Amino acid sequence: MGAQLRVYKRRIRSVTATKKITRAMEMIAASRIVKAQRKVAASTPYATELTRAVTAVATGSNTKHPLTTEVEAPARAAVLLITSDRGLAGGYNSNAIKAAEQLTERLRGEGKEVDTYIVGRKGVAYYAFRERPVKDSWTGFTDEPSYADAKNVAGPLIEAIQQETADGGVDELHIVFTEFLSMLTQTPVDSRLLPLSLENLEAGKEELAAKHEILPLFEFEPSAEDVLDALLPRYVESRIYNALLQSAASKHAATRRAMKSATDNAGELINTLSRLANAARQAEITQEISEIVGGAGALADATAGSDK
């Protein structure tokens, strides 16, 4: 009984230490969510206005450009998958990877080759373990991404969309990230960045029409194509930056939720182990009392026998 009681006490100490760690991680994740939310809110207006500017140029000119022109028979597409560098976030990474795989299968079903680009060690490790080819990858900044990180990611993608497919370029650019909706809801989504879909262009045109009774006439200097060339990297960078920030906020929220669940489970396990330890201690005391009573009875019987 004494050995069993020591086992329970050792397990209680171990689980208590784990509970302190998970509680601390929960609090850290909660503090980081607020900061990440502020960054998302600050970056969204810029991305929105930049999309409106691109829409204005696209609807105000007939220039063919990779930013707005659909390819008749697209042969190759690039998919950017955003995961995290660290785990302990529940199903955050697995859900994003699953969404990327579904998108890849859909694109291949349409007869397109797919080049995969990955942000985050978890996504890189997943593809490396399964020996799947990755065109390029970036790690080390997913918890607190900066605009410079977004520019580094966007560089190879912009270069690929501007090249011909025969030279290793792509016709489409897709991104898979986890959208932050609330503290309790984060949803993996896939979005096509380039070329801008006709639905997005029409929606932007209707928005401009609703805002102005008469659509303004634009004059482009030096030309509409040059304007689109200047807007292309800014557009891709801003969208990727916003996706990185949304993914970071989603990861922190998932970590907070996972750590809270772990802390609650640890508390329940401590209560269970405490009850078992108390039961073992009571059994040990009962056994000791029984042994004392039995020994006293045997001694009394032996004394009575010697008196006779």
GROMACS .gro file of C-alpha atoms in nm:
model
  308
    1MET     CA    1   0.000   0.000   0.000
    2GLY     CA    2   0.282   0.242   0.082
    3ALA     CA    3   0.437   0.193  -0.262
    4GLN     CA    4   0.102   0.257  -0.432
    5LEU     CA    5   0.051   0.576  -0.235
    6ARG     CA    6   0.396   0.701  -0.339
    7VAL     CA    7   0.309   0.633  -0.704
    8TYR     CA    8  -0.009   0.841  -0.677
    9LYS     CA    9   0.174   1.128  -0.507
   10ARG     CA   10   0.447   1.125  -0.772
   11ARG     CA   11   0.188   1.136  -1.050
   12ILE     CA   12   0.003   1.420  -0.878
   13ARG     CA   13   0.324   1.624  -0.862
   14SER     CA   14   0.395   1.554  -1.228
   15VAL     CA   15   0.046   1.649  -1.344
   16THR     CA   16   0.048   1.960  -1.124
   17ALA     CA   17   0.371   2.076  -1.289
   18THR     CA   18   0.219   2.011  -1.633
   19LYS     CA   19  -0.092   2.207  -1.536
   20LYS     CA   20   0.122   2.507  -1.441
   21ILE     CA   21   0.294   2.495  -1.781
   22THR     CA   22  -0.027   2.465  -1.983
   23ARG     CA   23  -0.186   2.745  -1.778
   24ALA     CA   24   0.111   2.971  -1.849
   25MET     CA   25   0.096   2.887  -2.222
   26GLU     CA   26  -0.277   2.962  -2.223
   27MET     CA   27  -0.217   3.306  -2.073
   28ILE     CA   28   0.067   3.381  -2.317
   29ALA     CA   29  -0.148   3.282  -2.616
   30ALA     CA   30  -0.436   3.496  -2.486
   31SER     CA   31  -0.209   3.801  -2.464
   32ARG     CA   32  -0.075   3.743  -2.815
   33ILE     CA   33  -0.423   3.714  -2.966
   34VAL     CA   34  -0.502   4.077  -2.881
   35LYS     CA   35  -0.184   4.199  -3.047
   36ALA     CA   36  -0.247   3.984  -3.354
   37GLN     CA   37  -0.606   4.109  -3.381
   38ARG     CA   38  -0.486   4.468  -3.382
   39LYS     CA   39  -0.244   4.394  -3.665
   40VAL     CA   40  -0.517   4.224  -3.867
   41ALA     CA   41  -0.748   4.523  -3.817
   42ALA     CA   42  -0.469   4.763  -3.917
   43SER     CA   43  -0.376   4.574  -4.236
   44THR     CA   44  -0.727   4.507  -4.367
   45PRO     CA   45  -0.812   4.865  -4.481
   46TYR     CA   46  -0.488   4.888  -4.683
   47ALA     CA   47  -0.556   4.554  -4.855
   48THR     CA   48  -0.916   4.659  -4.925
   49GLU     CA   49  -0.823   4.994  -5.078
   50LEU     CA   50  -0.547   4.835  -5.284
   51THR     CA   51  -0.796   4.582  -5.422
   52ARG     CA   52  -1.029   4.869  -5.511
   53ALA     CA   53  -0.746   5.044  -5.692
   54VAL     CA   54  -0.670   4.731  -5.892
   55THR     CA   55  -1.039   4.695  -5.970
   56ALA     CA   56  -1.054   5.054  -6.091
   57VAL     CA   57  -0.759   5.002  -6.326
   58ALA     CA   58  -0.896   4.669  -6.450
   59THR     CA   59  -1.242   4.807  -6.522
   60GLY     CA   60  -1.108   5.130  -6.671
   61SER     CA   61  -0.878   4.975  -6.929
   62ASN     CA   62  -0.859   4.687  -7.171
   63THR     CA   63  -0.497   4.604  -7.095
   64LYS     CA   64  -0.409   4.235  -7.072
   65HIS     CA   65  -0.210   4.173  -6.757
   66PRO     CA   66  -0.138   3.870  -6.533
   67LEU     CA   67  -0.314   4.053  -6.252
   68THR     CA   68  -0.651   4.062  -6.425
   69THR     CA   69  -0.643   3.846  -6.738
   70GLU     CA   70  -0.770   3.490  -6.735
   71VAL     CA   71  -0.564   3.234  -6.925
   72GLU     CA   72  -0.774   3.037  -7.171
   73ALA     CA   73  -0.620   2.701  -7.082
   74PRO     CA   74  -0.425   2.732  -6.754
   75ALA     CA   75  -0.166   2.458  -6.724
   76ARG     CA   76   0.010   2.530  -6.395
   77ALA     CA   77  -0.094   2.678  -6.062
   78ALA     CA   78   0.094   2.779  -5.749
   79VAL     CA   79  -0.049   2.703  -5.404
   80LEU     CA   80   0.081   2.886  -5.098
   81LEU     CA   81   0.006   2.699  -4.774
   82ILE     CA   82   0.038   2.887  -4.444
   83THR     CA   83   0.094   2.678  -4.130
   84SER     CA   84   0.275   2.747  -3.802
   85ASP     CA   85   0.627   2.684  -3.677
   86ARG     CA   86   0.502   2.530  -3.352
   87GLY     CA   87   0.244   2.277  -3.250
   88LEU     CA   88   0.023   2.253  -2.940
   89ALA     CA   89  -0.257   2.422  -3.136
   90GLY     CA   90  -0.516   2.148  -3.166
   91GLY     CA   91  -0.624   2.086  -3.525
   92TYR     CA   92  -0.498   2.420  -3.658
   93ASN     CA   93  -0.218   2.284  -3.878
   94SER     CA   94  -0.389   1.963  -3.982
   95ASN     CA   95  -0.700   2.152  -4.095
   96ALA     CA   96  -0.495   2.394  -4.306
   97ILE     CA   97  -0.297   2.109  -4.462
   98LYS     CA   98  -0.619   1.921  -4.536
   99ALA     CA   99  -0.763   2.227  -4.711
  100ALA     CA  100  -0.445   2.261  -4.919
  101GLU     CA  101  -0.459   1.895  -5.021
  102GLN     CA  102  -0.823   1.929  -5.124
  103LEU     CA  103  -0.738   2.236  -5.331
  104THR     CA  104  -0.443   2.056  -5.491
  105GLU     CA  105  -0.661   1.759  -5.584
  106ARG     CA  106  -0.922   1.990  -5.735
  107LEU     CA  107  -0.663   2.174  -5.944
  108ARG     CA  108  -0.511   1.849  -6.065
  109GLY     CA  109  -0.857   1.727  -6.150
  110GLU     CA  110  -0.885   2.032  -6.377
  111GLY     CA  111  -0.569   1.919  -6.556
  112LYS     CA  112  -0.328   2.166  -6.394
  113GLU     CA  113   0.016   2.100  -6.253
  114VAL     CA  114   0.061   2.232  -5.900
  115ASP     CA  115   0.367   2.398  -5.746
  116THR     CA  116   0.349   2.403  -5.366
  117TYR     CA  117   0.492   2.682  -5.153
  118ILE     CA  118   0.481   2.648  -4.773
  119VAL     CA  119   0.509   2.884  -4.476
  120GLY     CA  120   0.573   2.723  -4.135
  121ARG     CA  121   0.775   2.428  -4.007
  122LYS     CA  122   0.470   2.208  -3.952
  123GLY     CA  123   0.371   2.221  -4.317
  124VAL     CA  124   0.731   2.172  -4.431
  125ALA     CA  125   0.771   1.869  -4.202
  126TYR     CA  126   0.443   1.719  -4.326
  127TYR     CA  127   0.548   1.734  -4.690
  128ALA     CA  128   0.906   1.628  -4.618
  129PHE     CA  129   0.792   1.320  -4.424
  130ARG     CA  130   0.577   1.214  -4.719
  131GLU     CA  131   0.853   1.304  -4.969
  132ARG     CA  132   0.631   1.545  -5.161
  133PRO     CA  133   0.799   1.814  -5.370
  134VAL     CA  134   0.794   2.171  -5.241
  135LYS     CA  135   0.892   2.459  -5.466
  136ASP     CA  136   0.996   2.692  -5.183
  137SER     CA  137   0.939   2.731  -4.809
  138TRP     CA  138   0.980   2.987  -4.529
  139THR     CA  139   0.996   2.935  -4.152
  140GLY     CA  140   1.069   3.118  -3.830
  141PHE     CA  141   0.820   3.406  -3.829
  142THR     CA  142   0.468   3.263  -3.819
  143ASP     CA  143   0.393   3.375  -3.461
  144GLU     CA  144   0.464   3.743  -3.535
  145PRO     CA  145   0.492   3.799  -3.913
  146SER     CA  146   0.609   4.134  -4.048
  147TYR     CA  147   0.553   4.302  -4.382
  148ALA     CA  148   0.915   4.222  -4.470
  149ASP     CA  149   0.834   3.853  -4.425
  150ALA     CA  150   0.536   3.892  -4.657
  151LYS     CA  151   0.761   4.053  -4.920
  152ASN     CA  152   1.006   3.763  -4.897
  153VAL     CA  153   0.723   3.516  -4.950
  154ALA     CA  154   0.564   3.716  -5.231
  155GLY     CA  155   0.887   3.759  -5.429
  156PRO     CA  156   0.912   3.408  -5.582
  157LEU     CA  157   0.535   3.394  -5.636
  158ILE     CA  158   0.530   3.724  -5.827
  159GLU     CA  159   0.824   3.608  -6.035
  160ALA     CA  160   0.643   3.280  -6.113
  161ILE     CA  161   0.319   3.453  -6.220
  162GLN     CA  162   0.512   3.685  -6.452
  163GLN     CA  163   0.696   3.401  -6.627
  164GLU     CA  164   0.569   3.179  -6.905
  165THR     CA  165   0.468   2.829  -6.802
  166ALA     CA  166   0.729   2.686  -7.038
  167ASP     CA  167   0.996   2.866  -6.833
  168GLY     CA  168   0.863   2.741  -6.499
  169GLY     CA  169   0.597   3.008  -6.450
  170VAL     CA  170   0.238   2.962  -6.336
  171ASP     CA  171  -0.098   3.078  -6.465
  172GLU     CA  172  -0.274   3.100  -6.129
  173LEU     CA  173  -0.180   3.179  -5.771
  174HIS     CA  174  -0.381   3.035  -5.481
  175ILE     CA  175  -0.336   3.077  -5.107
  176VAL     CA  176  -0.454   2.856  -4.820
  177PHE     CA  177  -0.467   3.010  -4.474
  178THR     CA  178  -0.678   3.005  -4.159
  179GLU     CA  179  -0.922   3.293  -4.136
  180PHE     CA  180  -0.973   3.443  -3.791
  181LEU     CA  181  -1.346   3.493  -3.737
  182SER     CA  182  -1.360   3.507  -3.358
  183MET     CA  183  -1.190   3.375  -3.047
  184LEU     CA  184  -1.385   3.052  -3.087
  185THR     CA  185  -1.402   3.019  -3.465
  186GLN     CA  186  -1.110   2.992  -3.707
  187THR     CA  187  -1.174   2.846  -4.051
  188PRO     CA  188  -0.920   2.727  -4.312
  189VAL     CA  189  -0.996   2.887  -4.648
  190ASP     CA  190  -0.848   2.881  -4.996
  191SER     CA  191  -0.850   3.189  -5.215
  192ARG     CA  192  -0.725   3.264  -5.563
  193LEU     CA  193  -0.503   3.570  -5.559
  194LEU     CA  194  -0.415   3.589  -5.927
  195PRO     CA  195  -0.560   3.648  -6.167
  196LEU     CA  196  -0.846   3.836  -6.004
  197SER     CA  197  -1.167   3.648  -6.066
  198LEU     CA  198  -1.441   3.804  -6.276
  199GLU     CA  199  -1.669   3.786  -5.975
  200ASN     CA  200  -1.430   4.002  -5.771
  201LEU     CA  201  -1.395   4.252  -6.052
  202GLU     CA  202  -1.771   4.276  -6.100
  203ALA     CA  203  -1.824   4.309  -5.725
  204GLY     CA  204  -1.567   4.588  -5.712
  205LYS     CA  205  -1.730   4.759  -6.008
  206GLU     CA  206  -2.074   4.740  -5.844
  207GLU     CA  207  -1.926   4.878  -5.523
  208LEU     CA  208  -1.778   5.172  -5.708
  209ALA     CA  209  -2.106   5.226  -5.891
  210ALA     CA  210  -2.297   5.224  -5.562
  211LYS     CA  211  -2.056   5.474  -5.414
  212HIS     CA  212  -2.062   5.709  -5.715
  213GLU     CA  213  -2.362   5.771  -5.932
  214ILE     CA  214  -2.136   5.811  -6.232
  215LEU     CA  215  -1.819   5.606  -6.260
  216PRO     CA  216  -1.514   5.832  -6.300
  217LEU     CA  217  -1.301   5.823  -6.611
  218PHE     CA  218  -0.941   5.732  -6.541
  219GLU     CA  219  -0.632   5.844  -6.721
  220PHE     CA  220  -0.325   5.628  -6.663
  221GLU     CA  221   0.025   5.766  -6.665
  222PRO     CA  222   0.246   5.648  -6.815
  223SER     CA  223   0.007   5.363  -6.911
  224ALA     CA  224  -0.244   5.123  -6.759
  225GLU     CA  225   0.001   4.837  -6.800
  226ASP     CA  226   0.270   5.025  -6.606
  227VAL     CA  227   0.019   5.103  -6.332
  228LEU     CA  228  -0.075   4.736  -6.307
  229ASP     CA  229   0.294   4.641  -6.301
  230ALA     CA  230   0.339   4.873  -6.003
  231LEU     CA  231   0.027   4.749  -5.826
  232LEU     CA  232   0.094   4.378  -5.881
  233PRO     CA  233   0.364   4.330  -5.613
  234ARG     CA  234   0.185   4.559  -5.368
  235TYR     CA  235  -0.139   4.368  -5.413
  236VAL     CA  236   0.020   4.024  -5.366
  237GLU     CA  237   0.229   4.140  -5.070
  238SER     CA  238  -0.065   4.299  -4.891
  239ARG     CA  239  -0.287   3.993  -4.939
  240ILE     CA  240  -0.016   3.756  -4.819
  241TYR     CA  241   0.060   3.983  -4.523
  242ASN     CA  242  -0.307   3.990  -4.422
  243ALA     CA  243  -0.324   3.609  -4.458
  244LEU     CA  244  -0.013   3.569  -4.240
  245LEU     CA  245  -0.165   3.791  -3.972
  246GLN     CA  246  -0.498   3.609  -3.984
  247SER     CA  247  -0.318   3.276  -3.955
  248ALA     CA  248  -0.109   3.401  -3.661
  249ALA     CA  249  -0.420   3.518  -3.476
  250SER     CA  250  -0.593   3.188  -3.552
  251LYS     CA  251  -0.294   2.990  -3.428
  252HIS     CA  252  -0.281   3.180  -3.099
  253ALA     CA  253  -0.655   3.130  -3.052
  254ALA     CA  254  -0.620   2.757  -3.126
  255THR     CA  255  -0.328   2.733  -2.882
  256ARG     CA  256  -0.525   2.911  -2.611
  257ARG     CA  257  -0.818   2.676  -2.661
  258ALA     CA  258  -0.596   2.366  -2.662
  259MET     CA  259  -0.404   2.476  -2.354
  260LYS     CA  260  -0.726   2.557  -2.167
  261SER     CA  261  -0.854   2.209  -2.246
  262ALA     CA  262  -0.523   2.060  -2.132
  263THR     CA  263  -0.534   2.261  -1.809
  264ASP     CA  264  -0.891   2.152  -1.737
  265ASN     CA  265  -0.804   1.788  -1.809
  266ALA     CA  266  -0.501   1.813  -1.580
  267GLY     CA  267  -0.722   1.949  -1.301
  268GLU     CA  268  -0.967   1.662  -1.343
  269LEU     CA  269  -0.681   1.410  -1.343
  270ILE     CA  270  -0.537   1.565  -1.024
  271ASN     CA  271  -0.876   1.531  -0.854
  272THR     CA  272  -0.903   1.167  -0.963
  273LEU     CA  273  -0.551   1.086  -0.847
  274SER     CA  274  -0.615   1.266  -0.516
  275ARG     CA  275  -0.922   1.051  -0.453
  276LEU     CA  276  -0.726   0.736  -0.535
  277ALA     CA  277  -0.438   0.851  -0.312
  278ASN     CA  278  -0.681   0.918  -0.024
  279ALA     CA  279  -0.841   0.579  -0.074
  280ALA     CA  280  -0.497   0.414  -0.074
  281ARG     CA  281  -0.399   0.606   0.240
  282GLN     CA  282  -0.720   0.506   0.417
  283ALA     CA  283  -0.667   0.146   0.318
  284GLU     CA  284  -0.310   0.165   0.448
  285ILE     CA  285  -0.428   0.311   0.780
  286THR     CA  286  -0.702   0.048   0.808
  287GLN     CA  287  -0.449  -0.225   0.741
  288GLU     CA  288  -0.210  -0.085   1.002
  289ILE     CA  289  -0.491  -0.065   1.261
  290SER     CA  290  -0.592  -0.421   1.181
  291GLU     CA  291  -0.235  -0.537   1.222
  292ILE     CA  292  -0.203  -0.352   1.555
  293VAL     CA  293  -0.531  -0.495   1.683
  294GLY     CA  294  -0.436  -0.840   1.565
  295GLY     CA  295  -0.093  -0.815   1.722
  296ALA     CA  296  -0.242  -0.690   2.051
  297GLY     CA  297  -0.494  -0.976   2.051
  298ALA     CA  298  -0.225  -1.231   1.983
  299LEU     CA  299  -0.010  -1.083   2.262
  300ALA     CA  300  -0.305  -1.089   2.503
  301ASP     CA  301  -0.375  -1.454   2.417
  302ALA     CA  302  -0.010  -1.542   2.465
  303THR     CA  303  -0.001  -1.364   2.804
  304ALA     CA  304  -0.317  -1.536   2.918
  305GLY     CA  305  -0.174  -1.874   2.818
  306SER     CA  306   0.145  -1.818   3.016
  307ASP     CA  307  -0.053  -1.716   3.330
  308LYS     CA  308  -0.226  -2.050   3.334
   0.00000   0.00000   0.00000
